[in-house]
Amino acid sequence: MASSKPAGSYVAAPRSTNFEFGGTAGALGVTLAVPFFSYWLTLACSENACPAWPMSSFIDFHKQGWEAMSSLDWWKGLWSWQATGVYCAWYFWTVVCWAVLPGKELEGVELRNGKKLKYTHNAFFTMALTLALIAITTFTRGVGPLLYIVNHYTELISAAAAMSFVQACFVYAQSHQSDIAAHFGYKNAIEQPMLALGGNTSSPLYNWFIGRGLNPRIGTFDIKSFNEMRPGLILWVIIDLAFVAKQWNDLGRITDSILLTVAFHSWYVLDAEWNEPAILTTMDITTDGFGFMLAVGDLLWVPFTYSTTARYLALHPVDIGLLGTAGILAVQLVGYTIFRGSNNEKNEFRKGNNPKNRTFLQTERGTKLLTSGWWGLSRHPNYMGDWLMSWAWCLPAGFSSPIPYYYVIFFAILLVHRQMRDDEACAHKYKKDWETYKKIVPSRIIPYIY
Ligand code: NDP
């Protein structure tokens, strides 16, 4: 680890006083709601029926989910050791790929103690190798192995929820390792790991949820960045492919709509894996701790609910034709240009490069804030591009049901909430400089609108 600040000039575990997500009660609510809603989304839209527009569909959605859940057999079928084994094997495979595949060593941003952590950049190769193996297996053995995912979907959701819970408990205990050692008489034997500024409140449940440790690691294995890029994101594409296999199996052909949705999802994930270094300047890595919230988001929510549109299209095929395809492609291209252009611009700038001579605000904190180019349009142009793309992913499903639009709605809520959290964190980090920056760039996400 490189160091530019004198050691000891920072506090590893400052007390946090600010609560997000409604504090302890909110943390408990989200912890229970995430697995519950993931099951519900799956149950509410089955092969036989999926709620249709208009608004009464939300009542159908509720009724269908509730009816399925009120059967004891359904609850019994939630857990299987076999599916849990399959899920653990998948997780283990991604760890092995991280350990053995070639990859560049990257340095993260400077931490509060002046040090920079090292990360291995080989998520793209993990994905490429995994997809190649899936292609070979499907070619030689047919779609059977992929259909396992479709047929054991809720059991796999349970396995991912369990893995998230175990990891959250592990990293929580790890964040207390120096206290535990001191309790057994080994005071100062283990160095206090650096905690996230928002994760050390007086509420243990809240800390467990929001993440106490900033960068929990086992040796050089960085649990947070690993979970963000590999086991969940790549699984999302595999689940999508399983739904393509399901459509092929049931319909005997593959519709243009599912192809488009799955191609967009795959593009998004491959692009994220290829640009893996960009993650190192994101809020998740630089600011948030790793707790149940990120674990369950990465491992359960992303793969199992982001694939909802693909699942809908497998169960309720739609043909959109050439004109529809062209229109949706245009939405995707515009969204991608804004999303990738702005993320790359910030990432390059944070590395000290400014090839287009963008204007910036020099802050007292030492870092600079871009004030022109993409980052002169709004304070989160990357969110705008990301949200635009989310429309392109859902539009192939047509307008018969609101269920495939779950992602557009959820993502809007996520991004607005995230923007509010980031603005608050930046106001805290940059103090009066942030007020000046807000005057130069007044829009939050969409220029002149929000
Ligand atoms: P950002 O990448 O926007 O990072 C915010 C940080 O960037 C700020 O805290 C600040 O940190 C720095 N920053 C803010 N303004 C400027 C500026 N003008 N110039 C230079 N640096 C600035 O946010 P996220 O980490 O939330 O998102 C990253 C990407 O991931 C986005 O594209 C988002 O859409 C996507 N995303 C996708 C999700 C999904 O589920 N699909 C979920 C979450 C995010 P500092 O100054 O300390 O460097």
Coordinates of C-alpha atoms in Angstrom, one line a residue, residues 134-423:
I134 CA -22.0 -21.9 -20.9
A135 CA -22.0 -21.8 -24.7
I136 CA -20.0 -25.1 -25.0
T137 CA -22.3 -26.8 -22.4
T138 CA -25.4 -25.6 -24.2
F139 CA -24.0 -26.7 -27.5
T140 CA -23.1 -30.2 -26.3
R141 CA -25.8 -30.9 -23.7
G142 CA -28.7 -28.7 -24.7
V143 CA -30.6 -26.1 -22.6
G144 CA -31.2 -28.5 -19.6
P145 CA -28.5 -27.0 -17.3
L146 CA -29.7 -23.5 -17.9
L147 CA -33.3 -24.5 -17.3
Y148 CA -32.2 -25.6 -13.8
I149 CA -32.1 -21.9 -12.9
V150 CA -35.7 -21.3 -14.2
N151 CA -37.1 -24.4 -12.4
H152 CA -35.4 -23.6 -9.0
Y153 CA -35.7 -19.8 -9.1
T154 CA -37.1 -19.2 -5.6
E155 CA -34.7 -21.7 -4.0
L156 CA -31.8 -19.9 -5.6
I157 CA -33.2 -16.6 -4.3
S158 CA -33.2 -18.1 -0.8
A159 CA -29.6 -19.3 -1.3
A160 CA -28.5 -15.8 -2.4
A161 CA -30.4 -14.3 0.6
A162 CA -28.6 -16.7 3.0
M163 CA -25.2 -15.9 1.5
S164 CA -25.8 -12.2 1.9
F165 CA -26.8 -12.7 5.5
V166 CA -23.8 -14.9 6.3
Q167 CA -21.4 -12.3 4.7
A168 CA -23.0 -9.4 6.5
C169 CA -22.5 -11.2 9.8
F170 CA -18.9 -12.1 8.9
V171 CA -17.9 -8.6 8.0
Y172 CA -19.7 -7.1 11.0
A173 CA -17.7 -9.4 13.3
Q174 CA -14.6 -8.6 11.4
S175 CA -15.1 -4.9 12.0
H176 CA -15.1 -5.6 15.7
Q177 CA -12.0 -7.8 15.6
S178 CA -9.8 -5.5 17.7
D179 CA -12.6 -5.1 20.3
I180 CA -13.0 -8.9 20.4
A181 CA -9.2 -9.3 20.9
A182 CA -9.2 -6.7 23.6
H183 CA -12.1 -8.4 25.3
F184 CA -9.9 -11.6 25.6
G185 CA -7.0 -9.6 27.0
Y186 CA -5.1 -8.9 23.8
K187 CA -5.4 -5.1 23.8
N188 CA -3.9 -3.4 20.7
A189 CA -3.0 -6.8 19.3
I190 CA -5.1 -6.3 16.2
E191 CA -5.2 -3.0 14.4
Q192 CA -8.7 -1.4 14.3
P193 CA -9.9 -1.7 10.6
M194 CA -11.0 1.5 9.0
L195 CA -14.7 2.0 9.4
A196 CA -17.1 3.8 7.0
L197 CA -18.0 7.2 8.2
G198 CA -21.7 6.4 8.2
G199 CA -21.5 2.8 9.7
N200 CA -20.5 3.3 13.3
T201 CA -23.7 4.5 15.0
S202 CA -25.0 3.5 18.4
S203 CA -27.3 0.9 16.8
P204 CA -25.7 -2.5 16.1
L205 CA -28.6 -3.6 13.7
Y206 CA -28.3 -0.4 11.7
N207 CA -24.5 -0.8 11.5
W208 CA -24.8 -4.5 10.4
F209 CA -27.2 -3.3 7.7
I210 CA -25.5 -0.2 6.4
G211 CA -21.9 -1.6 6.7
R212 CA -19.5 -0.9 9.4
G213 CA -16.1 -1.8 7.8
L214 CA -15.2 0.4 4.8
N215 CA -13.1 -2.2 2.9
P216 CA -13.5 -5.6 4.6
R217 CA -10.8 -8.0 3.2
I218 CA -9.5 -11.5 3.7
G219 CA -5.9 -11.0 2.8
T220 CA -5.9 -9.4 -0.6
F221 CA -9.5 -10.5 -1.3
D222 CA -11.6 -7.4 -1.2
I223 CA -15.1 -8.6 -0.3
K224 CA -17.0 -5.4 -1.3
S225 CA -15.5 -4.8 -4.8
F226 CA -15.6 -8.5 -5.5
N227 CA -19.4 -8.8 -4.8
E228 CA -20.1 -5.6 -6.7
M229 CA -18.6 -6.9 -10.0
R230 CA -18.7 -10.7 -10.1
P231 CA -21.1 -13.2 -8.5
G232 CA -24.2 -11.0 -8.9
L233 CA -23.7 -9.0 -12.0
I234 CA -22.5 -12.0 -14.1
L235 CA -25.3 -14.1 -12.7
W236 CA -27.8 -11.6 -13.9
V237 CA -26.7 -12.3 -17.5
I238 CA -26.7 -16.1 -16.9
I239 CA -30.3 -15.8 -15.5
D240 CA -31.3 -13.9 -18.6
L241 CA -29.8 -16.6 -20.8
A242 CA -31.7 -19.2 -18.8
F243 CA -35.0 -17.3 -19.7
V244 CA -33.9 -17.3 -23.4
A245 CA -33.4 -21.1 -23.1
K246 CA -36.9 -21.3 -21.5
Q247 CA -38.5 -19.5 -24.4
W248 CA -36.6 -21.6 -26.9
N249 CA -37.7 -24.8 -25.1
D250 CA -41.4 -23.8 -24.9
L251 CA -41.9 -21.8 -28.1
G252 CA -39.3 -23.4 -30.4
R253 CA -38.0 -20.0 -31.4
I254 CA -36.5 -16.9 -29.9
T255 CA -38.4 -13.6 -30.2
D256 CA -36.8 -10.3 -31.2
S257 CA -38.0 -8.7 -27.9
I258 CA -36.2 -11.1 -25.5
L259 CA -33.1 -10.9 -27.7
L260 CA -33.0 -7.1 -27.5
T261 CA -33.6 -7.1 -23.7
V262 CA -31.0 -9.7 -23.0
A263 CA -28.5 -8.1 -25.4
F264 CA -28.9 -4.8 -23.6
H265 CA -28.4 -6.4 -20.2
S266 CA -25.4 -8.3 -21.4
W267 CA -23.9 -5.2 -23.0
Y268 CA -24.4 -3.2 -19.7
V269 CA -22.7 -5.9 -17.7
L270 CA -19.9 -6.6 -20.2
D271 CA -19.3 -2.9 -20.4
A272 CA -19.2 -2.6 -16.5
E273 CA -16.7 -5.5 -16.4
W274 CA -14.5 -4.1 -19.1
N275 CA -14.5 -0.7 -17.3
E276 CA -13.9 -2.3 -13.9
P277 CA -11.5 0.4 -12.8
A278 CA -14.3 2.9 -12.9
I279 CA -15.9 1.3 -9.9
L280 CA -13.0 2.4 -7.7
T281 CA -14.2 6.0 -7.8
T282 CA -17.9 5.2 -7.1
M283 CA -19.7 6.0 -3.8
D284 CA -20.1 2.3 -3.0
I285 CA -16.3 1.8 -2.9
T286 CA -15.1 5.2 -1.6
T287 CA -17.7 6.0 1.0
D288 CA -20.2 3.2 1.9
G289 CA -19.4 0.4 4.3
F290 CA -20.1 -3.2 3.3
G291 CA -23.0 -4.6 5.2
F292 CA -26.3 -6.5 4.5
M293 CA -27.5 -3.7 2.3
L294 CA -24.7 -4.0 -0.3
A295 CA -24.4 -7.8 0.1
V296 CA -28.1 -8.4 -0.6
G297 CA -28.2 -5.7 -3.3
D298 CA -25.2 -7.3 -5.1
L299 CA -26.0 -11.0 -4.6
L300 CA -29.8 -11.1 -4.6
W301 CA -31.5 -8.0 -5.9
V302 CA -29.4 -7.3 -9.0
P303 CA -29.4 -10.8 -10.5
F304 CA -32.8 -12.0 -9.5
T305 CA -35.0 -8.9 -9.9
Y306 CA -33.2 -7.1 -12.7
S307 CA -33.9 -10.0 -15.0
T308 CA -37.7 -9.5 -14.5
T309 CA -38.3 -8.2 -18.1
A310 CA -36.4 -11.2 -19.6
R311 CA -38.5 -13.5 -17.3
Y312 CA -41.7 -11.9 -18.4
L313 CA -40.8 -12.2 -22.1
A314 CA -39.9 -15.9 -21.7
L315 CA -43.3 -16.6 -20.1
H316 CA -45.3 -14.1 -22.3
P317 CA -43.5 -13.8 -25.7
V318 CA -43.8 -10.5 -27.7
D319 CA -42.8 -9.7 -31.2
I320 CA -41.8 -6.1 -31.9
G321 CA -40.7 -6.0 -35.5
L322 CA -38.0 -4.0 -37.3
L323 CA -39.4 -0.5 -36.6
G324 CA -39.8 -1.2 -32.9
T325 CA -36.3 -2.7 -32.7
A326 CA -34.8 0.4 -34.4
G327 CA -36.6 2.9 -32.1
I328 CA -35.6 1.0 -28.9
L329 CA -32.0 0.7 -30.2
A330 CA -31.9 4.5 -30.6
V331 CA -33.0 5.0 -26.9
Q332 CA -30.3 2.6 -25.8
L333 CA -27.6 4.3 -27.8
V334 CA -28.4 7.8 -26.5
G335 CA -28.6 6.5 -22.9
Y336 CA -25.3 4.6 -23.3
T337 CA -23.4 7.6 -24.8
I338 CA -24.4 9.8 -21.8
F339 CA -23.8 7.0 -19.2
R340 CA -20.4 5.8 -20.5
G341 CA -19.2 9.3 -21.6
S342 CA -19.9 10.9 -18.2
N343 CA -18.5 8.0 -16.1
N344 CA -15.3 7.9 -18.2
E345 CA -14.9 11.6 -18.1
K346 CA -15.1 11.7 -14.3
N347 CA -12.9 8.6 -13.9
E348 CA -10.2 10.1 -16.2
F349 CA -10.4 13.4 -14.4
R350 CA -10.1 11.7 -11.0
K351 CA -6.9 10.0 -12.3
G352 CA -5.5 13.5 -13.0
N353 CA -6.2 13.6 -16.8
N354 CA -8.1 16.4 -18.5
P355 CA -7.6 15.9 -22.2
K356 CA -10.5 18.2 -23.3
N357 CA -9.5 21.0 -20.9
R358 CA -12.8 20.9 -19.0
T359 CA -13.3 23.7 -16.5
F360 CA -13.3 22.7 -12.8
L361 CA -13.6 24.1 -9.3
Q362 CA -10.6 23.7 -7.1
T363 CA -11.8 22.8 -3.6
E364 CA -10.3 23.4 -0.2
R365 CA -10.4 19.6 0.3
G366 CA -7.8 19.3 -2.4
T367 CA -9.8 17.6 -5.1
K368 CA -11.3 19.3 -8.1
L369 CA -14.9 19.2 -9.3
L370 CA -15.7 19.2 -13.1
T371 CA -17.9 22.1 -14.1
S372 CA -18.2 21.6 -17.9
G373 CA -18.6 18.8 -20.3
W374 CA -21.1 16.1 -19.1
W375 CA -20.6 17.3 -15.5
G376 CA -21.6 20.8 -16.4
L377 CA -25.1 19.6 -17.5
S378 CA -26.1 18.2 -14.2
R379 CA -24.6 16.9 -11.0
H380 CA -25.3 13.3 -12.0
P381 CA -25.4 13.0 -15.8
N382 CA -24.4 9.4 -15.4
Y383 CA -27.7 8.6 -13.6
M384 CA -29.6 10.3 -16.5
G385 CA -27.9 8.0 -19.1
D386 CA -28.4 5.0 -16.9
W387 CA -32.1 5.7 -16.5
L388 CA -32.6 6.3 -20.2
M389 CA -31.1 2.9 -20.9
S390 CA -33.5 1.3 -18.4
W391 CA -36.4 2.3 -20.6
A392 CA -34.8 0.6 -23.6
W393 CA -34.5 -2.6 -21.6
C394 CA -38.2 -2.7 -20.7
L395 CA -39.9 -1.3 -23.8
P396 CA -39.4 -4.6 -25.8
A397 CA -42.1 -6.1 -23.5
G398 CA -44.8 -3.8 -25.0
F399 CA -47.5 -2.4 -22.8
S400 CA -49.7 -5.3 -21.8
S401 CA -48.4 -5.5 -18.2
P402 CA -46.7 -3.2 -15.7
I403 CA -44.5 -6.0 -14.3
P404 CA -41.7 -5.7 -16.9
Y405 CA -41.5 -2.0 -16.1
Y406 CA -40.5 -2.8 -12.5
Y407 CA -36.9 -2.0 -13.3
V408 CA -37.6 1.5 -14.7
I409 CA -39.7 2.4 -11.7
F410 CA -37.3 0.9 -9.1
F411 CA -34.3 2.4 -10.8
A412 CA -35.8 5.9 -10.8
I413 CA -36.4 5.6 -7.0
L414 CA -32.9 4.2 -6.5
L415 CA -31.2 6.9 -8.5
V416 CA -33.1 9.8 -6.9
H417 CA -32.4 8.4 -3.4
R418 CA -28.7 7.9 -4.4
Q419 CA -28.4 11.4 -5.7
M420 CA -29.8 12.8 -2.4
R421 CA -27.4 10.6 -0.4
D422 CA -24.4 11.7 -2.5
D423 CA -25.4 15.3 -2.4

